[in-house]
PDB file of C-alpha atoms in Angstrom:
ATOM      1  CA  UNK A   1     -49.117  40.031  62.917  1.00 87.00           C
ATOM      2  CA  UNK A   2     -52.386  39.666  61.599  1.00 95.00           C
ATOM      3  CA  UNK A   3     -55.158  37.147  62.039  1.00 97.00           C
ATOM      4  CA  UNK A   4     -54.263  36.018  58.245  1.00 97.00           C
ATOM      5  CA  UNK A   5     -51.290  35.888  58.169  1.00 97.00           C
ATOM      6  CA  UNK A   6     -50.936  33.981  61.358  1.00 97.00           C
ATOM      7  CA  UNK A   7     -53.483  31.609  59.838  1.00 97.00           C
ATOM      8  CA  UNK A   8     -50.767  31.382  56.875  1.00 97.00           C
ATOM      9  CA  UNK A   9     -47.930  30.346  59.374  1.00 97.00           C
ATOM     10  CA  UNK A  10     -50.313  27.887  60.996  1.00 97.00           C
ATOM     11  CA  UNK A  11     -50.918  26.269  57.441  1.00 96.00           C
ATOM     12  CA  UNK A  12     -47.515  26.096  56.446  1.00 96.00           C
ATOM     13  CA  UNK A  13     -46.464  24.002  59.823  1.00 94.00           C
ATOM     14  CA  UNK A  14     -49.554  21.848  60.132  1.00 95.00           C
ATOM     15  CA  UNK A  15     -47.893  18.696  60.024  1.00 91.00           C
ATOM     16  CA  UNK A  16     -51.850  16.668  60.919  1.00 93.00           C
ATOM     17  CA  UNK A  17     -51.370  17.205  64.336  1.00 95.00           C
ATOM     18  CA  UNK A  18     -52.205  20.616  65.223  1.00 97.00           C
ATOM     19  CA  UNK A  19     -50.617  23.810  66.009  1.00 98.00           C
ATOM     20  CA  UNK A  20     -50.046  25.386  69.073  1.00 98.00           C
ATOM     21  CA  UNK A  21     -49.928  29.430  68.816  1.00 98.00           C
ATOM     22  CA  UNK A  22     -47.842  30.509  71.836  1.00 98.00           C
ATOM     23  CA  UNK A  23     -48.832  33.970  72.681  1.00 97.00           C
ATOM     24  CA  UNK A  24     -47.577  36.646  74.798  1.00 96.00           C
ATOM     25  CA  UNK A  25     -50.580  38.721  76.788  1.00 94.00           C
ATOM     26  CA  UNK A  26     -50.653  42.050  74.770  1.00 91.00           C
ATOM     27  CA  UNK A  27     -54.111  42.771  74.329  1.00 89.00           C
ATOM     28  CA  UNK A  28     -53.940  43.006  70.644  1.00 91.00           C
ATOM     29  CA  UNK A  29     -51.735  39.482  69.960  1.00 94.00           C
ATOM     30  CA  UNK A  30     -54.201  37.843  72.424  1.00 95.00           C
ATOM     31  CA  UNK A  31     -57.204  39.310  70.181  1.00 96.00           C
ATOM     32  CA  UNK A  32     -55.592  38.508  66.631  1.00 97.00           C
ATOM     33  CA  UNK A  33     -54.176  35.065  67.878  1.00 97.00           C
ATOM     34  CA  UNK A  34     -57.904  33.989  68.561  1.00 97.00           C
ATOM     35  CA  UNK A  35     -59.093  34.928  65.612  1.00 98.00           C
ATOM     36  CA  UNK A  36     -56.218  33.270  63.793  1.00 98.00           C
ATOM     37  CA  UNK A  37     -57.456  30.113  65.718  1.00 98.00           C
ATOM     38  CA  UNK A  38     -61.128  30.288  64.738  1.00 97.00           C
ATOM     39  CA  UNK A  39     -60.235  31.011  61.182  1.00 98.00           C
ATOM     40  CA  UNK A  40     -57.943  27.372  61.577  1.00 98.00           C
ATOM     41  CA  UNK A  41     -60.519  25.615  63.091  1.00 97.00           C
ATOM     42  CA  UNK A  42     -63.083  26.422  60.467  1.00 96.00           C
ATOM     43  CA  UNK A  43     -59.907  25.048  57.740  1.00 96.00           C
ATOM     44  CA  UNK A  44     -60.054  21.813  59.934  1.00 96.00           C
ATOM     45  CA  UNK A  45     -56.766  22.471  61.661  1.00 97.00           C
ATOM     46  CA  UNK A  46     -57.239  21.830  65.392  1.00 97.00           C
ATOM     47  CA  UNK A  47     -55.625  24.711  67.283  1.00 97.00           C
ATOM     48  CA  UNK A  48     -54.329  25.731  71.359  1.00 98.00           C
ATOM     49  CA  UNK A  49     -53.495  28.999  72.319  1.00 98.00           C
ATOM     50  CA  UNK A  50     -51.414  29.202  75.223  1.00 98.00           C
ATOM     51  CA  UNK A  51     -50.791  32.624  76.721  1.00 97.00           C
ATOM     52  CA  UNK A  52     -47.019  33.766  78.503  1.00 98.00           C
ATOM     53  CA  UNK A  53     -47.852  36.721  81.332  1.00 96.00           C
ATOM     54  CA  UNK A  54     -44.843  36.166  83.302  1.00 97.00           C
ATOM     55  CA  UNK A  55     -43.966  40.064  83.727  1.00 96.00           C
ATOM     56  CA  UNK A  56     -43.703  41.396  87.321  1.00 96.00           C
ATOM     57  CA  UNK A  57     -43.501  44.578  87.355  1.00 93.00           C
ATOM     58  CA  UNK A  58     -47.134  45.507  86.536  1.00 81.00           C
ATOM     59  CA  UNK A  59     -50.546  43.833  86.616  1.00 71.00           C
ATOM     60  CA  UNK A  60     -52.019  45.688  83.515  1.00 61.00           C
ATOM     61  CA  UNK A  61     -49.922  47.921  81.383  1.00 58.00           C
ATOM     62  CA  UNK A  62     -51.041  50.677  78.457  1.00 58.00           C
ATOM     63  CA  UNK A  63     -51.116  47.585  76.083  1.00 57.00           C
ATOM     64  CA  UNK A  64     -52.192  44.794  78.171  1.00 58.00           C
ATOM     65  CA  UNK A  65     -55.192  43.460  80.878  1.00 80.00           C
ATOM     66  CA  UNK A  66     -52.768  41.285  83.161  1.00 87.00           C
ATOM     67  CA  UNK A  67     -49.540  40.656  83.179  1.00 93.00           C
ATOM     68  CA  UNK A  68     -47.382  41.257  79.973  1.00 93.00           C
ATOM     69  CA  UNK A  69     -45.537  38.444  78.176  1.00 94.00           C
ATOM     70  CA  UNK A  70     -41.983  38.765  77.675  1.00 96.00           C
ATOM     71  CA  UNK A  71     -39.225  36.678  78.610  1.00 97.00           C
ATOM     72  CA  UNK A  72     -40.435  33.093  79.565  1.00 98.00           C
ATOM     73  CA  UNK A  73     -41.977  33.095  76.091  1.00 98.00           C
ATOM     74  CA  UNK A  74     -38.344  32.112  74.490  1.00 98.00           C
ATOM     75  CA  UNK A  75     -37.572  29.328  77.626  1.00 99.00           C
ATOM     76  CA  UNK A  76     -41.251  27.755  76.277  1.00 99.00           C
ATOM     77  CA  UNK A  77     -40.402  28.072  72.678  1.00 98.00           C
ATOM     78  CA  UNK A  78     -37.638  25.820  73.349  1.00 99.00           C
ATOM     79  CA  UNK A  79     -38.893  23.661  75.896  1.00 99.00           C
ATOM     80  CA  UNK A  80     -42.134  23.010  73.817  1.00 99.00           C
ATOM     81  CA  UNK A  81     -40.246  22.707  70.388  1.00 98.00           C
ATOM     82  CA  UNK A  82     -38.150  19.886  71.572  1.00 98.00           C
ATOM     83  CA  UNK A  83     -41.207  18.726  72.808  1.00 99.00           C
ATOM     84  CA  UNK A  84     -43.281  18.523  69.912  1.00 97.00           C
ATOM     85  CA  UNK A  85     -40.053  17.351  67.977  1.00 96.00           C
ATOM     86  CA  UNK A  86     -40.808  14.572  70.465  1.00 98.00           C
ATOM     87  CA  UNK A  87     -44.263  13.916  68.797  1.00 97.00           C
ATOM     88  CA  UNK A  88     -46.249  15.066  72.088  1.00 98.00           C
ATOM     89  CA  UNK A  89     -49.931  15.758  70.852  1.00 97.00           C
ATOM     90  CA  UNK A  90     -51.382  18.799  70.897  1.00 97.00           C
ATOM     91  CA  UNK A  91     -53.008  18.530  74.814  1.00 97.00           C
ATOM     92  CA  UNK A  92     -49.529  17.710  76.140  1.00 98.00           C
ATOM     93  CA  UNK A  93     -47.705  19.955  74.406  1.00 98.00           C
ATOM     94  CA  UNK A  94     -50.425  22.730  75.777  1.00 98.00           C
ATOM     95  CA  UNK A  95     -50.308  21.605  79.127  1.00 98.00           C
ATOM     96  CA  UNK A  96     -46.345  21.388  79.107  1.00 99.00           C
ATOM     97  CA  UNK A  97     -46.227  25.356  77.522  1.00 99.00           C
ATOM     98  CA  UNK A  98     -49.046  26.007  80.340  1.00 98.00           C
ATOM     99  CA  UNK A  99     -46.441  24.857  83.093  1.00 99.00           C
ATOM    100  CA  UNK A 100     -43.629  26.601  81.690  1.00 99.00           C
ATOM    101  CA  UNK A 101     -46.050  29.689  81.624  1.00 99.00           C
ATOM    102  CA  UNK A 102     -46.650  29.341  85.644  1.00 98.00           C
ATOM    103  CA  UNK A 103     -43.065  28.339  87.115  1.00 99.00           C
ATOM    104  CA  UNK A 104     -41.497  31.705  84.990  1.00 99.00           C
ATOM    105  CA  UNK A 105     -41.125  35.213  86.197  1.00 99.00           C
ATOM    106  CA  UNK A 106     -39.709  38.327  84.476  1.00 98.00           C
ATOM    107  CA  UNK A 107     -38.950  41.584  84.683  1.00 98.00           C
ATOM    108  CA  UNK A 108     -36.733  44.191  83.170  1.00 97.00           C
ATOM    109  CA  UNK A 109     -35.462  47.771  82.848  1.00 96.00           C
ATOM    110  CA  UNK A 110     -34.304  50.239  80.757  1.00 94.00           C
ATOM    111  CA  UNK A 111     -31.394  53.303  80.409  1.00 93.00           C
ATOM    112  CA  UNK A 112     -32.470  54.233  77.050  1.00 90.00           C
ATOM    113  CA  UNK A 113     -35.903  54.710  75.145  1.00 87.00           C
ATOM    114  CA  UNK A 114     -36.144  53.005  71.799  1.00 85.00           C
ATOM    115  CA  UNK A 115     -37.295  54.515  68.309  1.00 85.00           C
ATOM    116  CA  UNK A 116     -40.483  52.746  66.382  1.00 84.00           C
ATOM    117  CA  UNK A 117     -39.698  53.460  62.907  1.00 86.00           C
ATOM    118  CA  UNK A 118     -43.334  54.260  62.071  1.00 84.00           C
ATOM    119  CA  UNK A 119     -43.030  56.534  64.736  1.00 82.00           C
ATOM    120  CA  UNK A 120     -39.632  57.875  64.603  1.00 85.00           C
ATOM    121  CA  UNK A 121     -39.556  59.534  67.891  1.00 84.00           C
ATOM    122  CA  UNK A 122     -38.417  57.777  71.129  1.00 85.00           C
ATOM    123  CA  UNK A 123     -41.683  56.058  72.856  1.00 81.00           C
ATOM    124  CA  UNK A 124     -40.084  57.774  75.850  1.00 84.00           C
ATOM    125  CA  UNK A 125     -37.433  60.308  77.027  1.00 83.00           C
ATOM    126  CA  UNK A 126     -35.174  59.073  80.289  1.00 87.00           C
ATOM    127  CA  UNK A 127     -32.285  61.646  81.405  1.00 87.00           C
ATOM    128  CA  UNK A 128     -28.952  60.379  81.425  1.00 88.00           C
ATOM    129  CA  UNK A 129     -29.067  60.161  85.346  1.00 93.00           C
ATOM    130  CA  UNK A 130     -32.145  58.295  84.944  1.00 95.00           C
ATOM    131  CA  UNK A 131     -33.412  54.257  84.322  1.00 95.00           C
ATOM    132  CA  UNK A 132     -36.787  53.205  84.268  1.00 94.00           C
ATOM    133  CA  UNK A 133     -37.969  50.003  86.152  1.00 95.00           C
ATOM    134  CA  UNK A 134     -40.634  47.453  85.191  1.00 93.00           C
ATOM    135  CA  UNK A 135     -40.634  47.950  81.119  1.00 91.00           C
ATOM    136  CA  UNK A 136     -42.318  46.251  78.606  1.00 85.00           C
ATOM    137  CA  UNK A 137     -40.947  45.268  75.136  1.00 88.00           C
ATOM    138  CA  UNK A 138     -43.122  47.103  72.819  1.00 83.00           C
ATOM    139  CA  UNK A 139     -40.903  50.182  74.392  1.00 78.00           C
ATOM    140  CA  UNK A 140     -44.124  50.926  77.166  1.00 80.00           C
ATOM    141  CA  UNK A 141     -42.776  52.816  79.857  1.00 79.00           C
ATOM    142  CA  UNK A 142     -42.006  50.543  82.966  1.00 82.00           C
ATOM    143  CA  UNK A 143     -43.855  50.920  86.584  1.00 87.00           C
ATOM    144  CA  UNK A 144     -41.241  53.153  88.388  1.00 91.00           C
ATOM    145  CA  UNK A 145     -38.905  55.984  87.075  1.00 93.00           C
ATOM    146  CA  UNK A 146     -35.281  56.764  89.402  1.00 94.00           C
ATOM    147  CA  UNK A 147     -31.654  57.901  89.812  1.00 97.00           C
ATOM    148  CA  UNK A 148     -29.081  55.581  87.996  1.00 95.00           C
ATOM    149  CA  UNK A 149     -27.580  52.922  90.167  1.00 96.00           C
ATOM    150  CA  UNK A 150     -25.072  50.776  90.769  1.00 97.00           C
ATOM    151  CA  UNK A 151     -25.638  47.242  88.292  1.00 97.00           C
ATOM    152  CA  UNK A 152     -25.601  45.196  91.597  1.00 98.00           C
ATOM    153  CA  UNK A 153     -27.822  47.071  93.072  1.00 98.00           C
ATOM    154  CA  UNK A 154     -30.418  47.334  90.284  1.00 98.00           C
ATOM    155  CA  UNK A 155     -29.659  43.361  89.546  1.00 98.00           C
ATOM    156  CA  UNK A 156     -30.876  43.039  93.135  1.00 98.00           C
ATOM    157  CA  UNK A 157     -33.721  45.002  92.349  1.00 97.00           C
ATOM    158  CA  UNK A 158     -34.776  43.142  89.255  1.00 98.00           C
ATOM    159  CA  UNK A 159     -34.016  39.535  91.019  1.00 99.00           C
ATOM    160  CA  UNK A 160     -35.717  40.043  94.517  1.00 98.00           C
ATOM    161  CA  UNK A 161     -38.861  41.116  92.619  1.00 97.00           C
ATOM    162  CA  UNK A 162     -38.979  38.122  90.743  1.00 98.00           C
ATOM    163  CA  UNK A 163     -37.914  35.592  93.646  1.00 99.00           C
ATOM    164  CA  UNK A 164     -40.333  37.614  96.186  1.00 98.00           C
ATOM    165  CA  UNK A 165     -43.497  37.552  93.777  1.00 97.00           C
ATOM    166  CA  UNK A 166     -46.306  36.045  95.875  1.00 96.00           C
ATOM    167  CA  UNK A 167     -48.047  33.991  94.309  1.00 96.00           C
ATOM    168  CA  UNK A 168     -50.163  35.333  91.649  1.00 95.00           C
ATOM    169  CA  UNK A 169     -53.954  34.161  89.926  1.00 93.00           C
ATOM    170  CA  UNK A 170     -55.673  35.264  87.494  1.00 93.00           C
ATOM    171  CA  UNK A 171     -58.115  34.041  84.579  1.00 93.00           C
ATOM    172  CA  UNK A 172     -56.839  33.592  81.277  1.00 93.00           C
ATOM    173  CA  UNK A 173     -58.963  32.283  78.132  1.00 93.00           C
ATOM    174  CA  UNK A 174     -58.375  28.971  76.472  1.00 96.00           C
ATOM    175  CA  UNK A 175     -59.856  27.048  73.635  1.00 95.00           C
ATOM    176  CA  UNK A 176     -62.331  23.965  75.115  1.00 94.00           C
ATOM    177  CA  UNK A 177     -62.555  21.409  72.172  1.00 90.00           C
ATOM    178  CA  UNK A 178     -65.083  19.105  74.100  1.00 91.00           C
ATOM    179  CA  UNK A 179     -67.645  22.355  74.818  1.00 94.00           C
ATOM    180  CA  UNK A 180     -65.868  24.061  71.493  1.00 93.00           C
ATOM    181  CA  UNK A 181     -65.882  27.519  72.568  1.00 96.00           C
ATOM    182  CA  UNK A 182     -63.520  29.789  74.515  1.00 96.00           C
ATOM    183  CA  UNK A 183     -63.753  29.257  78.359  1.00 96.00           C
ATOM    184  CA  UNK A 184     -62.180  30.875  81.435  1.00 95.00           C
ATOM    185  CA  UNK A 185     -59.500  29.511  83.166  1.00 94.00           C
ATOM    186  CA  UNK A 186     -57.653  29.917  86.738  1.00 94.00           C
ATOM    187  CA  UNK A 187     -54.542  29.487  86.443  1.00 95.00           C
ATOM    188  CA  UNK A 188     -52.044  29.849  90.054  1.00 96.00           C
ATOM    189  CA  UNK A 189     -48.454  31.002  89.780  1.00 96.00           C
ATOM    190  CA  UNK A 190     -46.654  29.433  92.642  1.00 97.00           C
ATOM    191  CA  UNK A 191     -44.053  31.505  94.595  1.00 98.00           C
ATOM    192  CA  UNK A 192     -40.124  30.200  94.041  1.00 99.00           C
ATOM    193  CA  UNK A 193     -39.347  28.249  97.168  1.00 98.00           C
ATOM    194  CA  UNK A 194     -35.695  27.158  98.781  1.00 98.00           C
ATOM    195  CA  UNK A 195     -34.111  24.324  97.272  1.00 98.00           C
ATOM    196  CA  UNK A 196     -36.572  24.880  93.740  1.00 99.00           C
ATOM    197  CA  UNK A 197     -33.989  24.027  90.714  1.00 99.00           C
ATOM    198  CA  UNK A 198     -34.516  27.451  88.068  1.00 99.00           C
ATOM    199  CA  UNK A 199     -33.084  28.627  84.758  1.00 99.00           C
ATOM    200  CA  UNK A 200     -31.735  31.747  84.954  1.00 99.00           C
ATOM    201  CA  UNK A 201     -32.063  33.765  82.032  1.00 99.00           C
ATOM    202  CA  UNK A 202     -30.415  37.377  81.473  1.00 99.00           C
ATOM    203  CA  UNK A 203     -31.626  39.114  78.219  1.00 98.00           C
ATOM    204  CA  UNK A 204     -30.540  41.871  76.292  1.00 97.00           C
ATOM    205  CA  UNK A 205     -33.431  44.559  75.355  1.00 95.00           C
ATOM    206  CA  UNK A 206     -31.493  45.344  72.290  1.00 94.00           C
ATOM    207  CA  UNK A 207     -28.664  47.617  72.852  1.00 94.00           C
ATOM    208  CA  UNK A 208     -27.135  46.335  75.606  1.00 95.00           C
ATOM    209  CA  UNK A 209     -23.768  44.288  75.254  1.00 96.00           C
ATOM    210  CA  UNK A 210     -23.291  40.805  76.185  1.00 97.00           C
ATOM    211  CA  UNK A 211     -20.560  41.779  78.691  1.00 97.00           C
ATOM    212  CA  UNK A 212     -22.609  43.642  80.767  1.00 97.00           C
ATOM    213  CA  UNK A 213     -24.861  41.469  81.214  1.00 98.00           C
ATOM    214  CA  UNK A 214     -22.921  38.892  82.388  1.00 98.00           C
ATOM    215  CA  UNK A 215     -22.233  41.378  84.974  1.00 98.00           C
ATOM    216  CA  UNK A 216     -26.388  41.603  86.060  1.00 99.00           C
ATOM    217  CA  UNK A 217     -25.687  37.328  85.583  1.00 99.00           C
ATOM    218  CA  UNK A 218     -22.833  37.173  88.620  1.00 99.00           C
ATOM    219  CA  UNK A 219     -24.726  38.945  90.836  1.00 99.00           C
ATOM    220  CA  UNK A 220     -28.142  36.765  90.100  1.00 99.00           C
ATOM    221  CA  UNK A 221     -25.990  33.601  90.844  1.00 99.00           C
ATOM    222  CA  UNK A 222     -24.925  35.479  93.914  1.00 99.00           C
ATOM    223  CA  UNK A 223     -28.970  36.176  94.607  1.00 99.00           C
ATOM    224  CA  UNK A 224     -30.201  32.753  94.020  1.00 99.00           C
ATOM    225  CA  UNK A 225     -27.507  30.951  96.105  1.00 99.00           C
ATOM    226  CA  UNK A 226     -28.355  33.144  98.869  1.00 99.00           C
ATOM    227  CA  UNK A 227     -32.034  32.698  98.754  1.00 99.00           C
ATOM    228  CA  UNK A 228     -32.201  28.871  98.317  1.00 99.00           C
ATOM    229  CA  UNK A 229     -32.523  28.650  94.712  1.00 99.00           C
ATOM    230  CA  UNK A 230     -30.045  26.242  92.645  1.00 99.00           C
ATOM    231  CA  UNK A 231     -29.443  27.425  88.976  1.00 99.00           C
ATOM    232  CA  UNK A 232     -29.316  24.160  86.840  1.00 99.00           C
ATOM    233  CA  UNK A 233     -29.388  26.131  83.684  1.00 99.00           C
ATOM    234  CA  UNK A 234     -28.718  29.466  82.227  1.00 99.00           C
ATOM    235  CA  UNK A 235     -28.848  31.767  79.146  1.00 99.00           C
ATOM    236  CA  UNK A 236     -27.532  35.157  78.536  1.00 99.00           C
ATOM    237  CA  UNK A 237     -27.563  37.335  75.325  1.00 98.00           C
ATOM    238  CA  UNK A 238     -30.493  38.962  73.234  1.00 97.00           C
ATOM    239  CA  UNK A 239     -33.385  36.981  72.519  1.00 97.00           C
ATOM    240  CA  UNK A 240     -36.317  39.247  73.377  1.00 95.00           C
ATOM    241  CA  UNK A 241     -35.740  42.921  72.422  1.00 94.00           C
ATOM    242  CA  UNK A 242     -37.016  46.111  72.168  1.00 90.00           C
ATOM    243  CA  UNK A 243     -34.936  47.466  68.976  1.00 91.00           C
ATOM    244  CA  UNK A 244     -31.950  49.932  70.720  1.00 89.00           C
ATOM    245  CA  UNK A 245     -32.863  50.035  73.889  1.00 91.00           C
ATOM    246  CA  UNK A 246     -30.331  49.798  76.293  1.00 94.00           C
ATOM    247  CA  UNK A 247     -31.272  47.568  79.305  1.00 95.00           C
ATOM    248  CA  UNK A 248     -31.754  44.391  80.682  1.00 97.00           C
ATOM    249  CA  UNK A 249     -34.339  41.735  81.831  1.00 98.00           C
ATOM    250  CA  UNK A 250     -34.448  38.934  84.055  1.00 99.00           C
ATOM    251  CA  UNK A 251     -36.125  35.476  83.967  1.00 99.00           C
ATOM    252  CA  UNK A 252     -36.597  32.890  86.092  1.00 99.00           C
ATOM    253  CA  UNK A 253     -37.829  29.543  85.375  1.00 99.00           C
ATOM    254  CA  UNK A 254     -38.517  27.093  87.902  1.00 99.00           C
ATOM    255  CA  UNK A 255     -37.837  23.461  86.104  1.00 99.00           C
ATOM    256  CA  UNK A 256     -38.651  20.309  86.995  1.00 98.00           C
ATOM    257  CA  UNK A 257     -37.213  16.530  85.493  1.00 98.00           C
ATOM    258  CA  UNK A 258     -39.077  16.870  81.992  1.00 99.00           C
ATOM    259  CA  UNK A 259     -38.570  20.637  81.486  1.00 99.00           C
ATOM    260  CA  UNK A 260     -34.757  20.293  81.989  1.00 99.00           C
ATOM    261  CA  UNK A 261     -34.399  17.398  79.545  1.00 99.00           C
ATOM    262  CA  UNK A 262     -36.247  19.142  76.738  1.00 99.00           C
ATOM    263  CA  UNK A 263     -34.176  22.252  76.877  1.00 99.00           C
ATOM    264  CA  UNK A 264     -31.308  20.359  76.608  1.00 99.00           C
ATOM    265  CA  UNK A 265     -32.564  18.877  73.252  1.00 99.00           C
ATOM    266  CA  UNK A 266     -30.351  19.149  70.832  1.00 98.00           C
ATOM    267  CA  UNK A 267     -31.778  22.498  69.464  1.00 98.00           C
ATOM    268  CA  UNK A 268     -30.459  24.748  65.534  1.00 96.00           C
ATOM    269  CA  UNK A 269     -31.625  27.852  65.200  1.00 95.00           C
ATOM    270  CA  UNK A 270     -30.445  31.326  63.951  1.00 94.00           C
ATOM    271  CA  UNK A 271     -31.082  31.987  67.729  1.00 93.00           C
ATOM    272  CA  UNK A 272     -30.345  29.115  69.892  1.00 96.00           C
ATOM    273  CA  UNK A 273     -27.515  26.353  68.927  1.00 96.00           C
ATOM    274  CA  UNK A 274     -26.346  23.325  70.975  1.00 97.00           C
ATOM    275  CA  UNK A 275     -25.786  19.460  70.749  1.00 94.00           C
ATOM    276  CA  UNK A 276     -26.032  19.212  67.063  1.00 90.00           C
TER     277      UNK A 276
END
């Protein structure tokens, strides 16, 4: 979307409280969402941007510096919806989307290219023998190309990347209101640890049924239990896609007390639907 027409969306849910753009690092969202900001701010609407890089298979990709954003950016939608359902103000609600941001790690692959329509060409060609590791969602090639294998064994590919992940800093930008200009920030990604409590989210890039995937799901649960880690929650289906393509992504999300009761907020959308 465009600065304007994010500034549009902003107006329409400005309730008096602010707005909180939650944005996934591609270099052009991060670029248009703080414009979309400054244009708010200058319309009195108090604005925090709060960017989702939780992808790792690659530190900078063709369309991002960093990290990409991909799959912890629907657990924070929900998490900080219920949230500011709650009536948390604007800093909270930041700081809780920050800390969903940190605890969650991705990362996906792929069996088939997809087709922009603009384009109308796949954005890549794979052989049928082939998968590709490590993609994005704009249909970016991911970090590794290989030989089809077994969905176990590329589940345990997916997973141990994601539970192994070091941990991981970087600098992001964020709005200061006290200074009122953009500033650098460090933010730390801690590593998952034994005994850490996750959700365990299995996605759908588009094309892939939701059979299959609770096939990459059994083996995860198998993954987790064996490394320590105690799945509390999960989700499987298509929430974050790339069109057709056919694959799969993981993400986990580390949760703690607060995080755990907000996703189970009674929650109705066209996407997600439970205790109403």
């Amino acid at each position: 979307p465009t600065p304007d027409q994010m500034l549009e969306a902003a107006k329409m849910v400005h309730g008096g409280a602010g707005v909180l753009y939650i944005v996934k690092n591609y270099s052009g969202d991060v670029m248009n969402f703080e414009m979309a900001a400054d244009l708010a701010r200058a319309e009195g609407i108090q604005v925090a941007n709060i960017l989702i890089d939780d992808d790792v298979a690659v530190k900078d990709s063709l369309y991002t510096q960093g990290r990409r954003g991909v799959g912890t950016t629907v657990l924070a939608e929900k998490i900080c919806g219920a949230a500011a359902e709650r009536g948390y103000d604007l800093k909270k609600l930041a700081d809780l989307c920050r800390r969903v941001n940190i605890n969650g790690r991705s990362m996906g692959m792929a069996l088939t290219s997809c087709i922009v329509p603009a384009k109308g060409t796949p954005t890549f060609e794979l052989g049928e023998d082939e998968m590709e590791i490590g993609i994005g969602i704009h249909g970016e090639p991911g970090r590794e190309r290989m030989k089809l294998k077994p969905a176990d064994e590329i589940t345990e590919m997916l997973a141990l990347s994601i539970i192994e992940d070091p941990e991981y800093t970087r600098i992001v930008r964020e709005w200061d209101d006290e200074k009122g200009e953009w500033v650098d920030v460090e933010l730390v990604d801690p590593p998952f640890q034994p005994g850490d409590k996750v959700l365990a989210f299995v996605n759908s890039m588009g094309g892939t049924p939701v059979a299959e995937l609770y096939v990459v799901y059994r083996k995860l649960a198998e993954i987790c239990e064996k490394k320590g880690l105690q799945i509390v929650r999960s989700l499987v289906g298509a929430y974050i896609t790339s069109l057709e393509m056919q694959g799969c992504s993981i993400t986990l999300l580390k949760m703690d007390d607060e995080m755990l009761d907000l996703w189970d907020a009674p929650v109705k959308t066209p996407g997600l639907r439970w205790g109403v």
